[in-house]
Amino acid sequence: SAPDFVPLLVAEAMLSGGGAGMGRSSRLYRALVASGLARGAGSDMSATIDPYLFQIAVTGLPESDLGQIERVVNGEIERLQSDLAPVEELDRARRQLLAQLTYSAEGVTNQAYWLGQWEIVDHLDRATNLPEEIRRVSAEDIQRVAREYLTPQRSTVGWLVPSGSGSSASGAGAPVGVAPFGPPTWSIHGGEQNSYGFERRRLSNGIIVLSQDRVHSESVALRFRVPAGSIYEGDAAAGLSHLTARAMCRGSAGMSFEEISDHTDNLGSSMSIDAGRQFLEGRIRCLRDDLPEMVGLLANAIQRPDFPADQVDLIRAEQLGAIRDAANDTRSVSDHELRRLVYPLPNPLGRSSIGDPETVSRLAADDARNFHARNVTPTRAAFAVVGGIGDGEAVAWLLESAFGAWTAAREDRVVPDLSRTNQIAESIELGIPGKSQADLAAGLATIPRLHPDFVPLDVANLILGRLGLMGRLGAEVRDKQGLAYYVYSQIEPRRDGTLWSARAGVDPANIESALASIRAELERLRRDPVSVAELSDARSYLVGVLPLALESNDGVAATLLSLEEYGLGLDYLDRYPAIIAGVTREDILRAASEHLNPDRLVISVARPASNA
């Protein structure tokens, strides 16, 4: 309720952006990340009842000068105090915050949270009045609150510096607008009738466009997906897909990274491209009126990336820092070792998706350029666009103008061999210096997403390690026996197969007991039918949680891409309640017995290193 809260909020946006992926033109990002001093930098100003913290956080690189980072942060604070904010920068910060208010209003859950938060910390009317308060903040207000609150006498600085070297495990311009075009040659294809308003079209070059119009939404979420993840890069170039994806947004069609960042931040929009194990994905979040401009920027990044050498060098340094951090984290190490044993070479699913120090240190701009030419093509590419778009036809016209002429530059991509998986039980234990907690992972490779037993197996896993406070595992291993800080199980589906795993964080003294308890619960799931009540709860959860997953524009976009990937059809969500209702206790028992074979269970433990 303090009158200076909103000016501090705008000052925080000037330092690190308005959230939701914005902020690459912000002061901290440019001074620390874009300059190559740090891997990440941000700030936070939360709405609370009592006075709380204005926080600034920086993640350094392996060779970072911590003193220099601290001097840069202090310098940016002093600049807020000494110089009035330029009109353009202040307008950008305010627009980002106003856009973030629009994004955060997607879905009734977010709206309820927002209204409830303000009723708790101040008054319900504040939620309505906040946009006007943001618009009224002046450069003088920013300078005044910076001088009053962001002083050395009030500040506390702390650094967390990893001890030891960690585990040896590898780490876990052109115009922006869209040009005019002739009549489209895309067509409706496979658009099953459905009650959600989902539509499916195909552009002239084969790209799939999935969409849902939300008449009352003021924002739009767009996702682009193409099979160009780490499984396509080859062992000698591990980490290349990650580097390529990040570099695609760092300069394209003659526009510099700084110019692109200015453009997106001025719009209160965000654009990112990242790569996982299977896919390279681009994402846009923007206000509905800004979609054509953002599609133009994304089209440049996807089709015409420049891969500037200086930006590739910065990304490589950030990536090496992330690899180092993962190798010093027990949870990341246990996950990496689990995957390495479940998917032995030559299966690329066993590699870290961000690579290892040896391979990443050799990567250069030409490597990214060649990977992009081979793999980032219209072949099997898809868009999902959700929000205030008007209709699917309008979106198809827009994307046809930006992407319809795109053709594959090369077709000599790596064809990954994903067939090899572990056939025997294996285990590994690694020690990491300076840690107090152990993290363990147990898992195995199992059936593909389209296998007839997948849905019963998914329900079995829900009962075992997801439902409520993490299912049977949570009730037994954590609550009853007190052996774990957290415990759960999960299924990661793919077309070629699925990884099932159980994870837990434990006191090192409880490792063996926790593993024994997890094994016992797995065996019970394979031996005895689940109870009628458990199945009823699982059915209710799976059907009831669906509307929550579809509240946000981005959540719907992700769902549409998943439906497309597995060929489930746009009417799948209409059929879903009946599919779940058809799963029986016998189906669950059969699926668990046949597809969760403990004779192939891999155990991976990362624990504190012994002092001996």
XYZ file of C-alpha atoms in Angstrom:
612
model
C 0.000 0.000 0.000
C 3.019 2.318 0.248
C 2.850 5.127 -2.353
C 6.391 4.382 -3.522
C 5.677 0.739 -4.378
C 4.746 1.423 -8.005
C 7.715 3.739 -8.747
C 9.998 1.019 -7.343
C 8.199 -1.510 -9.548
C 8.918 0.603 -12.633
C 12.533 1.089 -11.513
C 12.842 -2.683 -11.217
C 11.495 -3.056 -14.775
C 14.126 -0.602 -16.014
C 16.823 -2.704 -14.373
C 15.720 -6.115 -15.634
C 12.526 -5.894 -17.695
C 8.833 -6.429 -17.108
C 8.908 -10.209 -16.784
C 7.440 -12.818 -19.162
C 10.688 -13.090 -21.132
C 11.103 -9.347 -21.631
C 14.179 -7.400 -20.585
C 16.991 -8.010 -23.062
C 17.206 -4.252 -23.533
C 17.233 -3.669 -19.769
C 20.159 -2.104 -17.931
C 21.324 -5.167 -16.013
C 21.084 -7.478 -19.017
C 23.112 -5.196 -21.249
C 25.681 -4.309 -18.613
C 26.241 -7.871 -17.385
C 24.957 -10.533 -19.791
C 25.312 -8.889 -23.202
C 28.788 -7.710 -22.189
C 29.878 -11.259 -21.345
C 30.403 -10.687 -17.605
C 27.582 -12.986 -16.439
C 25.250 -15.756 -17.561
C 22.118 -14.214 -16.097
C 20.977 -11.100 -14.251
C 17.639 -9.958 -12.906
C 15.791 -8.140 -10.165
C 12.566 -8.604 -8.239
C 10.132 -6.339 -6.415
C 7.225 -8.245 -4.875
C 3.939 -6.962 -3.478
C 3.843 -7.817 0.236
C 1.978 -6.724 3.368
C 5.110 -5.838 5.304
C 8.253 -4.135 3.979
C 10.303 -6.685 2.072
C 13.267 -6.857 -0.303
C 14.246 -5.235 -3.566
C 16.405 -8.061 -4.896
C 19.070 -8.214 -7.593
C 20.478 -11.610 -8.597
C 23.385 -12.381 -10.915
C 24.684 -15.762 -12.095
C 28.338 -15.551 -13.046
C 30.359 -17.419 -15.625
C 33.147 -19.873 -14.675
C 35.838 -17.173 -14.794
C 33.707 -14.236 -13.627
C 35.304 -11.444 -11.608
C 32.828 -11.174 -8.739
C 34.156 -7.806 -7.702
C 33.639 -6.414 -11.180
C 30.077 -7.765 -11.290
C 29.301 -6.076 -7.984
C 30.781 -2.801 -9.218
C 28.629 -2.942 -12.354
C 25.469 -3.573 -10.317
C 26.293 -0.672 -8.008
C 27.005 1.497 -11.032
C 23.570 0.820 -12.499
C 21.903 1.672 -9.197
C 23.906 4.887 -8.982
C 22.825 5.747 -12.529
C 19.182 5.444 -11.474
C 19.953 7.874 -8.661
C 21.993 10.434 -10.594
C 20.360 10.582 -14.038
C 16.745 11.048 -15.010
C 15.502 8.092 -17.045
C 15.225 8.845 -20.781
C 11.632 9.153 -21.983
C 11.953 6.195 -24.362
C 13.347 3.892 -21.659
C 10.672 4.890 -19.153
C 7.926 4.347 -21.732
C 9.397 0.915 -22.501
C 9.387 -0.134 -18.836
C 5.809 1.053 -18.344
C 4.628 -0.704 -21.504
C 6.272 -3.954 -20.429
C 4.555 -3.836 -17.044
C 1.180 -3.080 -18.638
C 1.670 -5.947 -21.094
C 2.587 -8.250 -18.233
C -0.683 -7.326 -16.487
C -2.515 -8.406 -19.644
C -0.597 -11.687 -19.869
C -1.144 -12.472 -16.200
C -4.919 -12.132 -16.656
C -5.086 -15.200 -18.935
C -7.374 -17.757 -17.329
C -9.684 -17.581 -14.338
C -7.083 -19.096 -11.999
C -4.618 -16.293 -12.701
C -7.359 -13.700 -12.362
C -8.488 -15.132 -9.034
C -4.913 -15.242 -7.765
C -4.344 -11.638 -8.843
C -7.500 -10.315 -7.179
C -6.896 -12.352 -4.035
C -3.288 -11.211 -3.770
C -4.248 -7.539 -3.851
C -7.093 -8.018 -1.391
C -4.551 -9.556 0.994
C -1.701 -7.074 0.595
C -3.771 -3.916 0.107
C -7.293 -3.742 -1.342
C -9.182 -5.234 -4.269
C -9.432 -1.826 -5.958
C -5.628 -1.725 -6.272
C -5.764 -4.508 -8.858
C -8.012 -2.326 -11.018
C -6.121 0.918 -10.451
C -2.583 -0.420 -10.905
C -2.365 0.217 -14.689
C -3.146 3.913 -14.214
C -0.643 4.129 -11.344
C 2.040 2.690 -13.631
C 1.223 5.207 -16.371
C 1.621 8.107 -13.899
C 5.166 7.183 -12.774
C 7.645 9.854 -13.875
C 11.404 9.942 -14.316
C 11.580 12.110 -11.199
C 9.695 9.431 -9.244
C 12.241 6.813 -10.335
C 15.172 8.977 -9.307
C 13.588 9.843 -5.960
C 12.828 6.252 -4.877
C 16.251 5.065 -6.051
C 17.913 7.697 -3.893
C 15.720 6.944 -0.888
C 15.624 3.143 -0.881
C 18.495 1.744 -2.985
C 21.313 2.969 -0.769
C 24.514 1.203 0.347
C 23.431 1.531 3.988
C 20.371 -0.623 3.295
C 22.036 -3.246 1.093
C 23.272 -6.749 1.848
C 25.431 -8.626 -0.655
C 26.107 -12.353 -0.660
C 27.865 -14.695 -3.085
C 27.444 -18.459 -3.376
C 30.659 -19.830 -4.865
C 30.770 -23.589 -5.674
C 33.421 -25.467 -3.733
C 35.612 -27.976 -5.540
C 35.337 -28.909 -9.188
C 32.101 -30.842 -8.856
C 31.262 -34.135 -10.485
C 33.113 -35.342 -13.507
C 29.768 -35.968 -15.199
C 29.272 -33.864 -18.317
C 26.722 -31.147 -17.918
C 23.932 -32.357 -16.760
C 18.503 -4.929 -41.192
C 15.636 -6.186 -43.131
C 12.144 -4.831 -42.515
C 10.302 -6.427 -39.638
C 6.825 -6.200 -41.126
C 5.255 -8.944 -43.230
C 5.364 -8.328 -46.976
C 2.199 -8.335 -49.129
C 1.428 -11.590 -50.915
C -0.929 -13.193 -53.383
C -3.733 -15.675 -52.771
C -2.725 -18.366 -50.262
C -2.270 -21.952 -51.322
C -2.632 -23.478 -47.871
C -5.502 -25.845 -47.224
C -7.544 -27.195 -44.357
C -6.399 -30.740 -43.608
C -7.342 -33.119 -40.827
C -9.426 -30.563 -38.957
C -11.644 -32.885 -36.957
C -14.794 -31.288 -35.546
C -14.216 -30.369 -31.917
C -15.862 -28.296 -29.209
C -12.727 -26.262 -28.454
C -12.546 -24.310 -31.697
C -9.205 -25.872 -32.653
C -8.296 -25.515 -36.335
C -5.593 -27.106 -38.462
C -4.236 -25.835 -41.773
C -1.239 -26.545 -43.976
C 0.855 -23.815 -45.613
C 1.976 -24.090 -49.233
C 5.351 -25.551 -48.182
C 3.817 -28.135 -45.856
C 4.136 -26.349 -42.501
C 1.225 -27.178 -40.189
C -0.653 -24.294 -38.543
C -2.798 -25.051 -35.493
C -4.903 -22.330 -33.945
C -7.608 -21.345 -31.501
C -9.247 -17.922 -31.456
C -10.072 -16.506 -28.029
C -12.347 -13.591 -28.741
C -11.874 -11.810 -25.432
C -8.105 -12.256 -25.179
C -5.942 -9.171 -25.676
C -2.782 -11.250 -26.089
C -1.429 -14.011 -28.315
C 0.897 -16.936 -27.695
C 2.691 -18.534 -30.637
C 4.845 -21.648 -30.613
C 6.966 -22.961 -33.478
C 8.412 -26.462 -33.422
C 10.771 -28.345 -35.706
C 12.623 -31.635 -35.037
C 16.105 -30.167 -34.584
C 17.012 -31.028 -30.998
C 20.171 -32.518 -29.558
C 19.492 -36.013 -30.922
C 20.290 -34.648 -34.406
C 23.687 -33.101 -33.666
C 26.057 -36.103 -33.422
C 28.336 -37.104 -30.527
C 31.259 -34.933 -31.641
C 29.064 -31.818 -31.660
C 27.131 -32.362 -28.426
C 25.551 -29.074 -27.366
C 25.325 -27.662 -30.899
C 21.522 -27.584 -31.121
C 21.336 -25.600 -27.877
C 23.930 -23.106 -29.082
C 22.295 -22.810 -32.512
C 18.847 -22.151 -31.072
C 20.073 -19.454 -28.705
C 22.130 -17.799 -31.450
C 19.188 -17.566 -33.842
C 17.729 -14.714 -31.768
C 21.063 -12.875 -31.486
C 21.002 -11.250 -34.914
C 19.062 -11.937 -38.104
C 18.417 -10.391 -41.516
C 20.901 -7.643 -40.716
C 19.292 -6.650 -37.407
C 21.603 -6.769 -34.402
C 20.719 -8.422 -31.107
C 20.435 -4.978 -29.548
C 18.018 -3.794 -32.237
C 15.884 -6.922 -31.919
C 15.798 -6.585 -28.128
C 14.829 -2.918 -28.351
C 12.024 -3.787 -30.741
C 10.508 -6.599 -28.665
C 10.881 -4.742 -25.371
C 9.331 -1.577 -26.812
C 6.297 -3.659 -27.766
C 6.113 -5.338 -24.369
C 6.583 -8.640 -26.193
C 8.979 -11.556 -25.907
C 10.597 -13.913 -28.400
C 12.821 -16.891 -27.648
C 14.219 -19.956 -29.381
C 15.476 -22.969 -27.429
C 16.335 -26.582 -28.137
C 15.660 -29.719 -26.131
C 16.434 -33.326 -26.900
C 13.924 -33.708 -29.740
C 12.800 -30.290 -30.867
C 13.923 -26.761 -31.493
C 11.110 -24.453 -30.395
C 10.420 -20.780 -30.946
C 7.991 -18.840 -28.783
C 6.291 -15.464 -29.030
C 4.161 -13.696 -26.470
C 2.664 -10.371 -27.476
C -0.397 -8.164 -27.468
C -2.821 -9.060 -30.246
C -2.159 -5.939 -32.332
C 1.589 -6.625 -32.338
C 1.394 -10.164 -33.740
C 2.295 -9.218 -37.359
C 5.475 -7.434 -36.245
C 6.493 -10.274 -33.950
C 5.865 -12.879 -36.663
C 8.149 -10.841 -38.917
C 10.903 -10.899 -36.292
C 10.485 -14.635 -35.736
C 10.528 -15.279 -39.491
C 13.878 -13.518 -39.732
C 15.289 -15.456 -36.769
C 14.164 -18.835 -38.107
C 14.913 -18.374 -41.811
C 17.667 -15.752 -41.905
C 19.837 -15.933 -38.758
C 23.197 -14.172 -39.076
C 25.045 -16.094 -36.319
C 27.334 -13.164 -35.446
C 30.606 -14.570 -34.123
C 30.720 -12.320 -31.056
C 27.244 -13.437 -29.966
C 28.061 -17.104 -30.571
C 31.132 -16.652 -28.360
C 28.962 -15.180 -25.580
C 26.416 -17.983 -25.837
C 29.179 -20.601 -25.740
C 30.552 -19.040 -22.533
C 27.058 -19.032 -20.995
C 26.582 -22.652 -22.040
C 29.873 -23.721 -20.474
C 28.772 -21.980 -17.287
C 25.485 -23.890 -17.323
C 27.359 -27.172 -17.811
C 29.596 -26.365 -14.861
C 26.610 -25.515 -12.676
C 24.823 -28.743 -13.627
C 27.914 -30.788 -12.757
C 27.874 -29.225 -9.293
C 24.192 -29.971 -8.621
C 23.211 -33.355 -7.187
C 19.790 -33.364 -8.810
C 21.175 -32.599 -12.265
C 23.955 -35.170 -11.926
C 21.567 -37.938 -10.860
C 19.333 -37.155 -13.842
C 22.227 -37.090 -16.304
C 23.644 -40.403 -15.103
C 20.201 -42.027 -15.185
C 19.714 -41.055 -18.822
C 23.252 -42.097 -19.747
C 22.655 -45.621 -18.429
C 19.072 -46.003 -19.672
C 20.114 -44.854 -23.160
C 23.667 -46.163 -23.761
C 25.657 -45.075 -26.797
C 25.024 -44.756 -29.670
C 21.576 -43.619 -28.467
C 21.819 -39.794 -28.283
C 19.040 -39.602 -25.683
C 21.701 -40.483 -23.118
C 23.675 -37.284 -23.765
C 23.170 -33.993 -21.993
C 21.089 -31.715 -24.193
C 23.492 -28.833 -23.518
C 26.616 -30.862 -24.301
C 29.873 -31.285 -22.406
C 32.860 -28.951 -21.930
C 35.045 -30.707 -24.496
C 32.577 -30.501 -27.375
C 31.023 -27.115 -26.564
C 34.396 -25.394 -26.250
C 35.085 -26.266 -29.914
C 31.801 -24.968 -31.347
C 31.860 -21.882 -33.554
C 29.509 -19.784 -35.679
C 30.052 -21.929 -38.785
C 28.972 -25.035 -36.860
C 25.723 -23.325 -35.895
C 25.215 -22.109 -39.453
C 25.643 -25.629 -40.868
C 23.406 -27.251 -38.227
C 20.711 -24.694 -38.973
C 20.901 -25.316 -42.731
C 20.598 -29.099 -42.278
C 17.951 -29.242 -39.577
C 15.868 -26.077 -39.262
C 13.681 -26.633 -42.323
C 9.943 -26.645 -43.108
C 9.973 -30.444 -43.028
C 7.770 -31.561 -40.100
C 7.595 -27.976 -38.801
C 4.454 -26.765 -37.042
C 3.002 -23.594 -35.556
C 0.407 -23.240 -32.819
C -1.165 -19.791 -32.395
C -3.684 -19.072 -29.641
C -5.349 -15.914 -28.350
C -7.039 -12.878 -29.842
C -6.218 -13.827 -33.425
C -9.554 -13.250 -35.154
C -9.704 -16.688 -36.739
C -7.467 -19.445 -38.014
C -7.715 -18.299 -41.614
C -6.300 -14.866 -40.780
C -3.374 -16.474 -38.959
C -2.721 -18.795 -41.899
C -2.572 -15.802 -44.256
C -0.137 -14.077 -41.922
C 2.142 -17.109 -41.600
C 1.935 -17.891 -45.321
C 3.267 -14.423 -46.072
C 6.161 -14.862 -43.652
C 7.006 -18.565 -44.077
C 5.269 -19.873 -47.212
C 8.285 -19.362 -49.486
C 10.699 -21.023 -47.045
C 12.353 -24.143 -48.441
C 14.880 -26.598 -47.053
C 18.453 -25.500 -47.737
C 19.838 -29.009 -47.218
C 18.482 -32.445 -46.397
C 21.630 -34.262 -45.184
C 20.622 -34.303 -41.534
C 21.840 -36.828 -38.977
C 19.373 -39.701 -38.535
C 19.556 -40.654 -34.843
C 19.466 -44.271 -33.724
C 17.146 -44.299 -30.700
C 16.712 -48.064 -30.524
C 19.298 -49.002 -27.905
C 18.101 -49.015 -24.272
C 19.296 -50.731 -21.114
C 18.330 -54.395 -20.781
C 19.789 -55.112 -17.337
C 19.656 -53.465 -13.933
C 22.508 -51.016 -13.338
C 23.473 -48.516 -10.675
C 25.954 -45.686 -10.188
C 26.838 -43.405 -7.279
C 28.818 -40.159 -7.553
C 30.091 -37.789 -4.880
C 29.999 -33.989 -5.236
C 32.030 -31.742 -2.920
C 30.306 -29.200 -0.714
C 26.849 -30.803 -0.686
C 24.634 -31.906 2.191
C 21.737 -33.579 0.345
C 21.668 -36.632 -1.897
C 19.429 -36.919 -4.951
C 18.497 -40.248 -6.448
C 16.763 -41.299 -9.648
C 15.445 -44.724 -10.611
C 14.133 -45.362 -14.104
C 13.820 -47.426 -17.243
C 12.819 -47.148 -20.887
C 9.320 -48.320 -21.694
C 6.513 -48.155 -24.284
C 5.876 -45.415 -26.900
C 3.130 -42.817 -26.481
C 0.886 -44.494 -29.071
C 1.096 -47.979 -27.517
C -2.369 -49.248 -26.456
C -1.152 -49.574 -22.859
C 0.192 -46.025 -22.577
C -2.901 -44.464 -21.011
C -3.271 -47.226 -18.371
C 0.459 -46.907 -17.638
C 0.081 -43.142 -17.291
C -2.766 -43.639 -14.814
C -0.644 -46.164 -12.915
C 2.176 -43.630 -12.649
C -0.270 -40.955 -11.492
C -1.370 -43.165 -8.611
C 2.206 -44.170 -7.810
C 3.907 -40.804 -7.758
C 1.796 -37.822 -8.835
C -1.697 -37.754 -7.322
C -2.269 -35.473 -4.344
C 1.045 -34.831 -2.632
C 2.851 -37.165 -5.037
C 0.825 -40.344 -4.750
C 1.784 -43.524 -2.950
C 5.455 -42.578 -2.960
C 4.745 -39.309 -1.183
C 2.478 -40.978 1.361
C 4.879 -43.824 2.149
C 8.437 -42.624 1.527
C 8.064 -39.023 2.674
C 5.059 -38.778 5.008
C 5.002 -42.147 6.765
C 8.692 -43.101 6.829
C 10.181 -39.592 6.707
C 12.907 -40.692 4.294
C 12.718 -37.953 1.653
C 12.460 -34.187 1.309
C 10.628 -34.720 -1.984
C 9.660 -37.806 -3.941
C 7.638 -38.343 -7.113
C 7.516 -40.342 -10.335
C 6.985 -39.241 -13.910
C 6.576 -40.381 -17.497
C 8.244 -38.583 -20.425
C 6.440 -39.759 -23.578
C 7.894 -39.871 -27.087
C 6.858 -41.496 -30.344
C 9.722 -44.012 -30.127
C 9.484 -44.827 -26.420
C 8.987 -43.438 -22.939
C 11.221 -42.802 -19.952
C 9.629 -43.723 -16.635
C 11.462 -42.523 -13.539
C 11.105 -41.948 -9.810
C 13.071 -39.144 -8.121
C 13.825 -38.292 -4.495
C 15.908 -35.897 -2.445
C 17.152 -37.512 0.765
C 19.552 -37.287 3.650
C 22.657 -39.284 2.646
C 22.043 -41.603 5.590
C 18.647 -42.564 4.123
C 19.691 -43.447 0.568
C 19.366 -47.224 0.872
C 16.139 -47.063 2.883
C 14.535 -44.664 0.413
C 15.534 -46.829 -2.554
C 14.143 -49.928 -0.848
C 10.867 -48.148 -0.171
C 10.567 -46.942 -3.778
C 11.242 -50.474 -5.027
C 8.587 -51.840 -2.662
C 5.954 -49.398 -3.932
C 6.841 -50.201 -7.530
C 6.491 -53.906 -6.832
C 3.117 -53.353 -5.095
C 1.864 -51.487 -8.163
C 2.909 -54.443 -10.353
C 1.479 -57.073 -7.996
C -1.833 -55.767 -6.630
C -4.730 -53.947 -8.309
C -5.101 -50.315 -7.301
C -8.065 -49.599 -5.072
C -11.435 -48.470 -6.413
C -10.978 -45.163 -4.589
C -7.525 -44.595 -6.095
C -8.813 -45.186 -9.612
C -11.783 -42.898 -9.006
C -9.502 -40.139 -7.713
C -7.164 -40.561 -10.680
C -10.023 -40.351 -13.188
C -11.436 -37.256 -11.495
C -8.035 -35.594 -11.433
C -7.151 -36.283 -15.071
C -10.481 -34.986 -16.365
C -10.739 -32.145 -13.857
C -7.239 -30.787 -14.429
C -7.790 -30.440 -18.183
C -9.516 -27.014 -18.039
C -6.654 -25.689 -15.900
C -4.090 -26.836 -18.467
C -6.059 -24.969 -21.145
C -6.503 -21.678 -19.293
C -3.496 -19.855 -20.719
C -2.885 -19.171 -24.392
C 0.548 -20.772 -24.180
C -0.875 -23.843 -22.434
C -3.290 -24.393 -25.318
C -0.504 -23.837 -27.874
C 1.643 -26.488 -26.166
C -1.313 -28.889 -26.099
C -1.995 -28.379 -29.810
C 1.610 -29.188 -30.712
C 1.434 -32.332 -28.594
C -1.766 -33.450 -30.347
C -0.055 -32.873 -33.695
C 3.148 -34.682 -32.730
C 1.291 -37.866 -31.813
C -1.421 -37.606 -34.477
C -4.161 -37.757 -31.850
C -6.581 -35.484 -33.717
C -8.122 -32.144 -32.802
C -11.098 -33.940 -31.245
C -8.883 -35.851 -28.795
C -9.788 -33.640 -25.837
C -13.480 -34.250 -26.541
C -12.805 -37.996 -26.503
C -10.436 -37.823 -23.534
C -12.986 -38.169 -20.680
C -14.348 -41.368 -22.233
C -10.822 -42.712 -22.751
C -9.995 -42.148 -19.083
C -13.347 -43.559 -17.949
C -12.555 -46.726 -19.908
C -9.346 -47.469 -17.971
C -9.921 -50.318 -15.504
C -8.027 -51.599 -12.478
C -7.089 -54.648 -14.541
C -5.691 -52.439 -17.318
C -3.509 -50.609 -14.809
C -2.213 -53.818 -13.246
C -1.395 -55.321 -16.640
C 0.373 -52.185 -17.878
C 2.464 -51.824 -14.729
C 3.328 -55.542 -14.627
C 4.377 -55.723 -18.271
C 6.061 -52.361 -18.792
C 7.741 -51.438 -15.480
C 10.191 -54.311 -15.237
C 12.465 -53.944 -12.169
C 14.988 -56.289 -13.796
C 15.926 -53.349 -16.053
C 15.787 -50.641 -13.384
C 18.647 -48.132 -13.434
C 19.610 -46.445 -10.144
C 21.572 -43.191 -10.126
C 22.654 -41.462 -6.910
C 24.498 -38.164 -6.507
C 25.566 -37.531 -2.924
C 27.985 -35.409 -0.899
C 31.580 -36.399 -1.545
C 33.292 -38.283 1.242
C 35.879 -36.330 3.230
C 38.003 -39.427 3.573
